[in-house]
PDB file of C-alpha atoms and ligand atoms in Angstrom:
ATOM      1  CA  MET A   1       0.000   0.000   0.000  1.00 45.00           C
ATOM      2  CA  SER A   2       1.508   3.378  -0.891  1.00 42.00           C
ATOM      3  CA  THR A   3       1.502   6.427   1.345  1.00 43.00           C
ATOM      4  CA  HIS A   4      -1.268   9.009   1.449  1.00 51.00           C
ATOM      5  CA  SER A   5      -1.040  11.712  -1.209  1.00 51.00           C
ATOM      6  CA  PRO A   6      -3.703  14.319  -0.445  1.00 54.00           C
ATOM      7  CA  ALA A   7      -2.554  16.283  -3.500  1.00 63.00           C
ATOM      8  CA  GLN A   8      -4.240  13.577  -5.573  1.00 75.00           C
ATOM      9  CA  LEU A   9      -7.636  14.622  -4.233  1.00 92.00           C
ATOM     10  CA  PRO A  10      -9.888  17.606  -4.930  1.00 94.00           C
ATOM     11  CA  ASP A  11     -11.064  19.937  -2.171  1.00 95.00           C
ATOM     12  CA  LEU A  12     -13.985  18.259  -0.441  1.00 97.00           C
ATOM     13  CA  PRO A  13     -16.618  19.529   2.021  1.00 97.00           C
ATOM     14  CA  ALA A  14     -15.469  19.597   5.663  1.00 97.00           C
ATOM     15  CA  PHE A  15     -17.406  16.404   6.541  1.00 97.00           C
ATOM     16  CA  PHE A  16     -14.886  14.298   4.602  1.00 98.00           C
ATOM     17  CA  THR A  17     -11.475  13.232   5.920  1.00 98.00           C
ATOM     18  CA  ALA A  18      -9.933  11.866   2.754  1.00 97.00           C
ATOM     19  CA  HIS A  19      -7.035   9.439   2.350  1.00 97.00           C
ATOM     20  CA  TYR A  20      -5.618   8.664  -1.057  1.00 97.00           C
ATOM     21  CA  TYR A  21      -3.689   5.496  -1.939  1.00 97.00           C
ATOM     22  CA  GLU A  22      -2.036   4.988  -5.283  1.00 97.00           C
ATOM     23  CA  THR A  23      -2.665   1.270  -5.020  1.00 97.00           C
ATOM     24  CA  ILE A  24      -4.599  -0.692  -2.423  1.00 97.00           C
ATOM     25  CA  THR A  25      -6.242  -4.097  -1.975  1.00 98.00           C
ATOM     26  CA  SER A  26      -9.794  -2.782  -1.650  1.00 98.00           C
ATOM     27  CA  THR A  27     -10.935   0.641  -0.454  1.00 98.00           C
ATOM     28  CA  ASN A  28     -13.765  -1.131   1.390  1.00 98.00           C
ATOM     29  CA  ASP A  29     -11.290  -3.247   3.361  1.00 98.00           C
ATOM     30  CA  VAL A  30      -9.232  -0.223   4.431  1.00 98.00           C
ATOM     31  CA  ALA A  31     -12.396   1.694   5.382  1.00 98.00           C
ATOM     32  CA  LYS A  32     -13.586  -1.307   7.419  1.00 98.00           C
ATOM     33  CA  ASP A  33     -10.242  -1.435   9.255  1.00 98.00           C
ATOM     34  CA  LYS A  34     -10.641   2.256  10.083  1.00 98.00           C
ATOM     35  CA  ALA A  35     -14.222   1.640  11.239  1.00 98.00           C
ATOM     36  CA  ARG A  36     -13.121  -1.155  13.581  1.00 98.00           C
ATOM     37  CA  ALA A  37     -10.375   1.100  14.953  1.00 98.00           C
ATOM     38  CA  GLY A  38     -13.030   3.677  15.882  1.00 98.00           C
ATOM     39  CA  ALA A  39     -12.530   6.257  13.102  1.00 98.00           C
ATOM     40  CA  PRO A  40     -15.430   8.721  12.772  1.00 98.00           C
ATOM     41  CA  ALA A  41     -17.964   9.022   9.965  1.00 98.00           C
ATOM     42  CA  GLY A  42     -16.656  10.975   7.001  1.00 98.00           C
ATOM     43  CA  ASN A  43     -13.421   9.053   6.616  1.00 98.00           C
ATOM     44  CA  LEU A  44     -13.082   8.542   2.882  1.00 98.00           C
ATOM     45  CA  ILE A  45     -10.678   6.099   1.261  1.00 98.00           C
ATOM     46  CA  VAL A  46      -9.849   6.735  -2.395  1.00 98.00           C
ATOM     47  CA  ALA A  47      -7.510   4.630  -4.507  1.00 98.00           C
ATOM     48  CA  GLY A  48      -5.908   4.983  -7.904  1.00 97.00           C
ATOM     49  CA  GLU A  49      -6.243   1.240  -8.410  1.00 97.00           C
ATOM     50  CA  GLN A  50      -7.332  -1.794  -6.394  1.00 98.00           C
ATOM     51  CA  ARG A  51      -5.615  -5.162  -6.454  1.00 97.00           C
ATOM     52  CA  ALA A  52      -8.551  -7.011  -4.900  1.00 97.00           C
ATOM     53  CA  GLY A  53     -11.619  -4.901  -5.716  1.00 97.00           C
ATOM     54  CA  ARG A  54     -14.829  -6.656  -4.756  1.00 96.00           C
ATOM     55  CA  GLY A  55     -18.330  -6.501  -6.143  1.00 93.00           C
ATOM     56  CA  ARG A  56     -21.594  -7.772  -4.764  1.00 88.00           C
ATOM     57  CA  THR A  57     -22.060 -11.517  -4.203  1.00 82.00           C
ATOM     58  CA  GLY A  58     -18.294 -11.994  -3.987  1.00 84.00           C
ATOM     59  CA  ARG A  59     -17.625 -11.036  -7.615  1.00 89.00           C
ATOM     60  CA  GLU A  60     -14.372  -9.387  -8.617  1.00 93.00           C
ATOM     61  CA  TRP A  61     -14.485  -5.661  -9.448  1.00 95.00           C
ATOM     62  CA  THR A  62     -11.818  -4.941 -12.051  1.00 92.00           C
ATOM     63  CA  SER A  63      -9.926  -1.912 -10.744  1.00 95.00           C
ATOM     64  CA  LYS A  64      -7.260  -0.641 -13.149  1.00 97.00           C
ATOM     65  CA  PRO A  65      -6.108   3.008 -12.935  1.00 97.00           C
ATOM     66  CA  GLY A  66      -8.416   5.557 -14.566  1.00 97.00           C
ATOM     67  CA  ASN A  67     -11.684   4.875 -12.741  1.00 98.00           C
ATOM     68  CA  LEU A  68     -12.960   6.091  -9.361  1.00 98.00           C
ATOM     69  CA  TYR A  69     -12.627   3.677  -6.433  1.00 98.00           C
ATOM     70  CA  MET A  70     -13.805   5.015  -3.083  1.00 98.00           C
ATOM     71  CA  SER A  71     -15.294   3.970   0.242  1.00 98.00           C
ATOM     72  CA  LEU A  72     -16.966   6.248   2.748  1.00 98.00           C
ATOM     73  CA  LEU A  73     -17.261   5.354   6.421  1.00 98.00           C
ATOM     74  CA  LEU A  74     -20.634   6.218   7.959  1.00 98.00           C
ATOM     75  CA  ARG A  75     -22.134   5.676  11.392  1.00 97.00           C
ATOM     76  CA  PRO A  76     -25.828   6.135  10.625  1.00 95.00           C
ATOM     77  CA  PRO A  77     -28.588   5.861  13.199  1.00 89.00           C
ATOM     78  CA  GLY A  78     -31.435   3.470  12.511  1.00 81.00           C
ATOM     79  CA  HIS A  79     -31.922  -0.247  12.049  1.00 80.00           C
ATOM     80  CA  ALA A  80     -30.304  -2.325   9.325  1.00 78.00           C
ATOM     81  CA  GLY A  81     -33.349  -2.097   7.015  1.00 80.00           C
ATOM     82  CA  GLU A  82     -33.310   1.717   7.089  1.00 88.00           C
ATOM     83  CA  VAL A  83     -29.569   1.880   6.663  1.00 91.00           C
ATOM     84  CA  ALA A  84     -29.839  -0.162   3.447  1.00 89.00           C
ATOM     85  CA  GLN A  85     -31.522   2.944   1.975  1.00 95.00           C
ATOM     86  CA  ILE A  86     -28.031   4.420   1.720  1.00 96.00           C
ATOM     87  CA  SER A  87     -27.563   2.429  -1.489  1.00 95.00           C
ATOM     88  CA  PHE A  88     -30.383   4.476  -3.115  1.00 97.00           C
ATOM     89  CA  LEU A  89     -28.787   7.609  -1.693  1.00 98.00           C
ATOM     90  CA  ALA A  90     -25.468   6.686  -3.333  1.00 98.00           C
ATOM     91  CA  ALA A  91     -27.084   6.004  -6.715  1.00 98.00           C
ATOM     92  CA  GLN A  92     -29.007   9.290  -6.538  1.00 98.00           C
ATOM     93  CA  ALA A  93     -25.871  11.277  -5.595  1.00 98.00           C
ATOM     94  CA  LEU A  94     -23.922   9.659  -8.410  1.00 98.00           C
ATOM     95  CA  SER A  95     -26.541  10.350 -11.065  1.00 98.00           C
ATOM     96  CA  ASP A  96     -26.699  13.981  -9.825  1.00 98.00           C
ATOM     97  CA  ALA A  97     -22.890  14.220 -10.136  1.00 98.00           C
ATOM     98  CA  ILE A  98     -22.886  12.714 -13.633  1.00 98.00           C
ATOM     99  CA  LEU A  99     -25.530  15.214 -14.745  1.00 98.00           C
ATOM    100  CA  GLN A 100     -23.445  18.041 -13.306  1.00 98.00           C
ATOM    101  CA  ILE A 101     -20.401  16.929 -15.310  1.00 97.00           C
ATOM    102  CA  ALA A 102     -22.353  15.980 -18.426  1.00 97.00           C
ATOM    103  CA  PRO A 103     -25.828  17.560 -18.613  1.00 97.00           C
ATOM    104  CA  ASN A 104     -26.469  15.850 -21.975  1.00 97.00           C
ATOM    105  CA  LEU A 105     -26.355  12.352 -20.461  1.00 98.00           C
ATOM    106  CA  GLU A 106     -29.423  10.640 -19.036  1.00 98.00           C
ATOM    107  CA  PRO A 107     -28.413   8.521 -16.064  1.00 98.00           C
ATOM    108  CA  GLN A 108     -31.059   6.089 -14.917  1.00 97.00           C
ATOM    109  CA  HIS A 109     -31.512   4.049 -11.754  1.00 97.00           C
ATOM    110  CA  LYS A 110     -31.914   0.308 -11.740  1.00 95.00           C
ATOM    111  CA  TRP A 111     -33.125  -1.266  -8.509  1.00 95.00           C
ATOM    112  CA  PRO A 112     -31.606  -1.573  -6.045  1.00 91.00           C
ATOM    113  CA  ASN A 113     -28.544   0.602  -6.631  1.00 89.00           C
ATOM    114  CA  ASP A 114     -27.165   0.498 -10.167  1.00 94.00           C
ATOM    115  CA  VAL A 115     -26.715   3.597 -12.269  1.00 97.00           C
ATOM    116  CA  LEU A 116     -27.112   2.979 -16.003  1.00 97.00           C
ATOM    117  CA  ILE A 117     -26.549   5.191 -19.012  1.00 98.00           C
ATOM    118  CA  GLY A 118     -28.108   4.061 -22.272  1.00 96.00           C
ATOM    119  CA  GLY A 119     -28.975   0.791 -20.534  1.00 94.00           C
ATOM    120  CA  ALA A 120     -25.327   0.069 -19.635  1.00 96.00           C
ATOM    121  CA  LYS A 121     -23.939  -0.062 -16.089  1.00 95.00           C
ATOM    122  CA  ILE A 122     -21.481   2.707 -15.208  1.00 97.00           C
ATOM    123  CA  SER A 123     -20.950   2.056 -11.509  1.00 97.00           C
ATOM    124  CA  GLY A 124     -21.130  -0.428  -8.697  1.00 95.00           C
ATOM    125  CA  ILE A 125     -22.116   0.140  -5.084  1.00 96.00           C
ATOM    126  CA  LEU A 126     -21.175  -2.187  -2.258  1.00 96.00           C
ATOM    127  CA  LEU A 127     -22.457  -1.613   1.297  1.00 96.00           C
ATOM    128  CA  GLU A 128     -20.832  -3.465   4.158  1.00 96.00           C
ATOM    129  CA  SER A 129     -21.759  -2.969   7.802  1.00 95.00           C
ATOM    130  CA  ALA A 130     -21.368  -4.308  11.328  1.00 95.00           C
ATOM    131  CA  ALA A 131     -24.369  -4.846  13.557  1.00 92.00           C
ATOM    132  CA  ARG A 132     -24.515  -3.157  16.936  1.00 90.00           C
ATOM    133  CA  ALA A 133     -25.460  -5.299  19.927  1.00 86.00           C
ATOM    134  CA  GLY A 134     -29.088  -4.453  20.699  1.00 83.00           C
ATOM    135  CA  GLY A 135     -29.950  -3.315  17.150  1.00 85.00           C
ATOM    136  CA  GLY A 136     -28.798  -0.818  14.572  1.00 89.00           C
ATOM    137  CA  VAL A 137     -25.423  -0.711  12.908  1.00 94.00           C
ATOM    138  CA  GLU A 138     -22.074   0.141  14.462  1.00 95.00           C
ATOM    139  CA  TRP A 139     -20.662   1.347  11.163  1.00 97.00           C
ATOM    140  CA  LEU A 140     -21.392   1.162   7.467  1.00 97.00           C
ATOM    141  CA  VAL A 141     -18.942   1.365   4.594  1.00 98.00           C
ATOM    142  CA  LEU A 142     -20.314   2.710   1.332  1.00 98.00           C
ATOM    143  CA  GLY A 143     -18.057   1.499  -1.481  1.00 98.00           C
ATOM    144  CA  MET A 144     -18.464   2.993  -4.932  1.00 98.00           C
ATOM    145  CA  GLY A 145     -16.682   2.202  -8.166  1.00 98.00           C
ATOM    146  CA  VAL A 146     -17.404   4.406 -11.168  1.00 98.00           C
ATOM    147  CA  ASN A 147     -16.214   3.712 -14.709  1.00 98.00           C
ATOM    148  CA  VAL A 148     -14.548   6.913 -15.845  1.00 98.00           C
ATOM    149  CA  ALA A 149     -11.835   5.964 -18.364  1.00 97.00           C
ATOM    150  CA  HIS A 150     -12.698   2.333 -19.068  1.00 96.00           C
ATOM    151  CA  HIS A 151     -15.227  -0.360 -18.307  1.00 94.00           C
ATOM    152  CA  PRO A 152     -14.841  -4.064 -17.766  1.00 85.00           C
ATOM    153  CA  GLN A 153     -16.648  -6.493 -20.032  1.00 81.00           C
ATOM    154  CA  ASP A 154     -19.296  -8.228 -17.982  1.00 73.00           C
ATOM    155  CA  ALA A 155     -20.926 -11.308 -19.441  1.00 62.00           C
ATOM    156  CA  GLY A 156     -24.210 -10.706 -17.643  1.00 74.00           C
ATOM    157  CA  GLN A 157     -24.646  -6.964 -18.176  1.00 82.00           C
ATOM    158  CA  SER A 158     -23.615  -4.311 -20.684  1.00 92.00           C
ATOM    159  CA  THR A 159     -21.233  -1.729 -19.224  1.00 95.00           C
ATOM    160  CA  THR A 160     -20.017   1.737 -20.155  1.00 97.00           C
ATOM    161  CA  SER A 161     -17.712   4.530 -18.968  1.00 98.00           C
ATOM    162  CA  LEU A 162     -17.765   8.334 -19.079  1.00 98.00           C
ATOM    163  CA  HIS A 163     -15.008   8.336 -21.721  1.00 98.00           C
ATOM    164  CA  THR A 164     -16.916   5.843 -23.892  1.00 97.00           C
ATOM    165  CA  LEU A 165     -19.889   8.199 -23.660  1.00 97.00           C
ATOM    166  CA  GLY A 166     -17.755  11.063 -24.981  1.00 97.00           C
ATOM    167  CA  ILE A 167     -17.024  12.789 -21.649  1.00 97.00           C
ATOM    168  CA  ARG A 168     -13.281  12.517 -22.263  1.00 96.00           C
ATOM    169  CA  LYS A 169     -12.167  15.311 -19.947  1.00 95.00           C
ATOM    170  CA  SER A 170     -13.646  13.614 -16.902  1.00 97.00           C
ATOM    171  CA  THR A 171     -11.232  12.121 -14.361  1.00 97.00           C
ATOM    172  CA  PRO A 172     -11.732  10.258 -11.074  1.00 97.00           C
ATOM    173  CA  HIS A 173     -10.729  13.549  -9.438  1.00 96.00           C
ATOM    174  CA  SER A 174     -13.347  15.685 -11.248  1.00 97.00           C
ATOM    175  CA  LEU A 175     -16.032  13.082 -10.628  1.00 98.00           C
ATOM    176  CA  LEU A 176     -15.233  12.914  -6.908  1.00 98.00           C
ATOM    177  CA  ALA A 177     -15.359  16.722  -6.692  1.00 98.00           C
ATOM    178  CA  ALA A 178     -18.931  16.582  -8.049  1.00 98.00           C
ATOM    179  CA  LEU A 179     -19.987  13.453  -6.155  1.00 98.00           C
ATOM    180  CA  ALA A 180     -18.873  14.273  -2.600  1.00 98.00           C
ATOM    181  CA  PRO A 181     -21.168  17.330  -2.153  1.00 98.00           C
ATOM    182  CA  ARG A 182     -24.115  15.385  -3.584  1.00 98.00           C
ATOM    183  CA  LEU A 183     -23.478  12.529  -1.127  1.00 98.00           C
ATOM    184  CA  LEU A 184     -23.381  15.024   1.709  1.00 98.00           C
ATOM    185  CA  HIS A 185     -26.568  16.711   0.471  1.00 98.00           C
ATOM    186  CA  TRP A 186     -28.537  13.460   0.320  1.00 98.00           C
ATOM    187  CA  LEU A 187     -27.135  12.262   3.657  1.00 98.00           C
ATOM    188  CA  ASP A 188     -28.451  15.473   5.233  1.00 97.00           C
ATOM    189  CA  VAL A 189     -31.841  15.136   3.553  1.00 98.00           C
ATOM    190  CA  TRP A 190     -32.130  11.465   4.531  1.00 96.00           C
ATOM    191  CA  GLN A 191     -31.117  12.076   8.137  1.00 95.00           C
ATOM    192  CA  GLN A 192     -33.452  15.040   8.569  1.00 95.00           C
ATOM    193  CA  GLN A 193     -36.464  14.013   6.482  1.00 96.00           C
ATOM    194  CA  GLY A 194     -36.205  10.249   6.142  1.00 95.00           C
ATOM    195  CA  PHE A 195     -36.481   8.220   2.959  1.00 96.00           C
ATOM    196  CA  ALA A 196     -39.502   9.966   1.343  1.00 97.00           C
ATOM    197  CA  PRO A 197     -37.696  12.766  -0.592  1.00 98.00           C
ATOM    198  CA  LEU A 198     -34.973  10.381  -1.689  1.00 98.00           C
ATOM    199  CA  ARG A 199     -37.557   7.835  -2.865  1.00 97.00           C
ATOM    200  CA  MET A 200     -39.285  10.503  -4.993  1.00 98.00           C
ATOM    201  CA  ALA A 201     -36.006  11.669  -6.534  1.00 98.00           C
ATOM    202  CA  TRP A 202     -34.799   8.110  -7.191  1.00 98.00           C
ATOM    203  CA  LEU A 203     -38.096   7.179  -8.884  1.00 98.00           C
ATOM    204  CA  GLN A 204     -37.844  10.133 -11.277  1.00 98.00           C
ATOM    205  CA  ARG A 205     -34.813   8.489 -12.869  1.00 98.00           C
ATOM    206  CA  ALA A 206     -35.967   4.888 -12.459  1.00 97.00           C
ATOM    207  CA  GLN A 207     -35.557   2.737 -15.515  1.00 95.00           C
ATOM    208  CA  LYS A 208     -38.515   0.620 -16.707  1.00 94.00           C
ATOM    209  CA  LEU A 209     -41.062   2.130 -14.333  1.00 95.00           C
ATOM    210  CA  ASN A 210     -44.438   0.691 -15.397  1.00 96.00           C
ATOM    211  CA  GLU A 211     -42.696  -1.638 -17.840  1.00 95.00           C
ATOM    212  CA  GLN A 212     -41.945  -5.332 -17.821  1.00 96.00           C
ATOM    213  CA  ILE A 213     -38.851  -6.604 -16.052  1.00 95.00           C
ATOM    214  CA  ARG A 214     -37.505 -10.009 -15.101  1.00 95.00           C
ATOM    215  CA  VAL A 215     -37.023 -10.506 -11.380  1.00 95.00           C
ATOM    216  CA  ARG A 216     -34.789 -13.050  -9.669  1.00 94.00           C
ATOM    217  CA  VAL A 217     -35.387 -13.718  -5.984  1.00 94.00           C
ATOM    218  CA  GLY A 218     -33.313 -16.569  -4.602  1.00 90.00           C
ATOM    219  CA  GLY A 219     -33.782 -19.469  -7.016  1.00 90.00           C
ATOM    220  CA  GLU A 220     -37.052 -18.075  -8.377  1.00 93.00           C
ATOM    221  CA  GLU A 221     -37.292 -16.011 -11.584  1.00 95.00           C
ATOM    222  CA  PHE A 222     -40.400 -14.368 -13.038  1.00 95.00           C
ATOM    223  CA  VAL A 223     -41.638 -11.571 -15.294  1.00 96.00           C
ATOM    224  CA  ALA A 224     -43.569  -8.695 -13.715  1.00 97.00           C
ATOM    225  CA  THR A 225     -44.363  -5.016 -14.180  1.00 97.00           C
ATOM    226  CA  PHE A 226     -42.249  -2.609 -12.123  1.00 97.00           C
ATOM    227  CA  ARG A 227     -44.812  -0.378 -10.343  1.00 97.00           C
ATOM    228  CA  ASP A 228     -43.151   1.402  -7.420  1.00 96.00           C
ATOM    229  CA  LEU A 229     -40.604   1.614  -4.666  1.00 96.00           C
ATOM    230  CA  ASP A 230     -42.168   1.476  -1.210  1.00 96.00           C
ATOM    231  CA  GLY A 231     -41.308   3.623   1.789  1.00 94.00           C
ATOM    232  CA  ASN A 232     -38.551   1.199   2.827  1.00 92.00           C
ATOM    233  CA  GLY A 233     -36.892   0.762  -0.569  1.00 95.00           C
ATOM    234  CA  ASN A 234     -38.606  -2.520  -1.471  1.00 95.00           C
ATOM    235  CA  LEU A 235     -39.406  -3.048  -5.132  1.00 96.00           C
ATOM    236  CA  ILE A 236     -43.148  -3.257  -5.835  1.00 97.00           C
ATOM    237  CA  VAL A 237     -44.085  -5.316  -8.871  1.00 97.00           C
ATOM    238  CA  GLU A 238     -47.386  -6.356 -10.396  1.00 97.00           C
ATOM    239  CA  LEU A 239     -47.625 -10.025 -11.316  1.00 97.00           C
ATOM    240  CA  PRO A 240     -49.445 -11.235 -14.449  1.00 96.00           C
ATOM    241  CA  ASP A 241     -52.530 -12.135 -12.339  1.00 97.00           C
ATOM    242  CA  GLY A 242     -52.796  -8.507 -11.169  1.00 97.00           C
ATOM    243  CA  SER A 243     -51.561  -9.100  -7.643  1.00 98.00           C
ATOM    244  CA  MET A 244     -48.779  -6.955  -6.175  1.00 98.00           C
ATOM    245  CA  ARG A 245     -45.585  -8.324  -4.677  1.00 97.00           C
ATOM    246  CA  SER A 246     -42.983  -6.552  -2.573  1.00 97.00           C
ATOM    247  CA  ILE A 247     -39.357  -7.598  -3.065  1.00 95.00           C
ATOM    248  CA  ALA A 248     -36.812  -6.794  -0.344  1.00 93.00           C
ATOM    249  CA  ALA A 249     -33.778  -8.482  -1.895  1.00 91.00           C
ATOM    250  CA  GLY A 250     -33.205  -9.749  -5.399  1.00 90.00           C
ATOM    251  CA  GLU A 251     -31.987  -8.769  -8.816  1.00 88.00           C
ATOM    252  CA  ILE A 252     -33.792  -7.418 -11.820  1.00 89.00           C
ATOM    253  CA  PHE A 253     -32.969  -7.892 -15.481  1.00 85.00           C
ATOM    254  CA  LEU A 254     -33.996  -5.734 -18.350  1.00 72.00           C
ATOM    255  CA  PRO A 255     -35.045  -7.201 -21.687  1.00 60.00           C
ATOM    256  CA  HIS A 256     -31.805  -6.337 -23.504  1.00 52.00           C
ATOM    257  CA  ASN A 257     -29.295  -7.816 -21.040  1.00 45.00           C
TER     258      ASN A 257
HETATM  259  C1  LIG B   1     -21.160  -4.299  -7.723  1.00 75.16           C
HETATM  260  O1  LIG B   1     -20.997  -5.526  -7.745  1.00 75.16           O
HETATM  261  O2  LIG B   1     -21.881  -3.729  -8.558  1.00 75.16           O
HETATM  262  C2  LIG B   1     -20.513  -3.461  -6.659  1.00 75.16           C
HETATM  263  C3  LIG B   1     -19.101  -3.070  -6.990  1.00 75.16           C
HETATM  264  C4  LIG B   1     -18.453  -2.170  -5.958  1.00 75.16           C
HETATM  265  C5  LIG B   1     -17.040  -1.775  -6.318  1.00 75.16           C
HETATM  266  C6  LIG B   1     -16.465  -0.758  -5.387  1.00 75.16           C
HETATM  267  S1  LIG B   1     -14.946  -0.098  -5.978  1.00 75.16           S
HETATM  268  C7  LIG B   1     -14.642   0.674  -4.445  1.00 75.16           C
HETATM  269  C8  LIG B   1     -15.089  -0.311  -3.369  1.00 75.16           C
HETATM  270  N1  LIG B   1     -14.020  -1.225  -3.055  1.00 75.16           N
HETATM  271  C9  LIG B   1     -14.296  -2.487  -3.397  1.00 75.16           C
HETATM  272  O3  LIG B   1     -13.546  -3.472  -3.248  1.00 75.16           O
HETATM  273  N2  LIG B   1     -15.523  -2.535  -3.943  1.00 75.16           N
HETATM  274  C10 LIG B   1     -16.155  -1.225  -3.967  1.00 75.16           C
END
C-alpha cells in the first residue's frame, strides 16, 4: 500500500477526511479497518487502483487506474433495514454528479442501486456494515466504483464509462469533486427528512417504471411489471394475475441484457 497523497484529491466539504492510496487491496477493506479502529464518519478512502476490488455476491471488481474507487465510512442511526436505503442515496448522488459533469447524459436508476446510461452499467455500489449489539449498525462502509476511463466487459450486463460516452475530460478527481457534495446533500436530507424525498427523486430516474422486467429472488425467476418503490426501498411489482408483490432483496434484469 503506498503512502497518502492528499494532492491527488480535490477539495472536499469539511465532513470528509480523505485518504488517497495509489494502489490498495480494496478501499472497502481499508475503510472497514478504520471503522473497527473507531474512526469517525466521514473518513473517505480513495484509490488509484485496487488489487482485490470486490463486487456484490463476492464477484471481482476490475480496478485498473483511470476509474474512481472510493469507500466512505458512515455511522448512521437506525436499524439495518433503514440503513440499506443508503444504497439508493449513493445512486441518486452519483446520477446527480454525472448530470453536473455531463448535462447531456441521461443517467437512470436500476433497482436496487445500479446507475445505467443508455442501458449500460457505469458504476457499482457495495455496502458493508457491522451490527450493533441491541440493534442498529455500528458502522457502514459505502463502497463505490465508477467507470470513468474504461469499463470491464461483464458477461451478464452491458457496461459503459464516461469516456466511452464522450465525456473525455472527466477524471476520477473531477467526478469525486462533483460526487462528494451530492453525497453530503442526500445524507443530510435522509437524516433530517427520512427516505420519502430520496424515494421521490430516485423514482424520477428509475428505468422501466411501469414496464416489464424479469425478477430473480433466490432461485425463483419471473416476469412482472415494475410499479413502485415502497417507503422502505422494497421493489413493488405487479404479477401477471394482477396481484402486487414486494421484493426486499433480489436482482432485476432488463429485456436487452
Ligand atoms: C457491484 O458488484 O456492482 C458493486 C461493486 C463495488 C465496487 C467498489 S470499488 C470501491 C469499493 N471497493 C471495493 O472493493 N468494492 C467497492
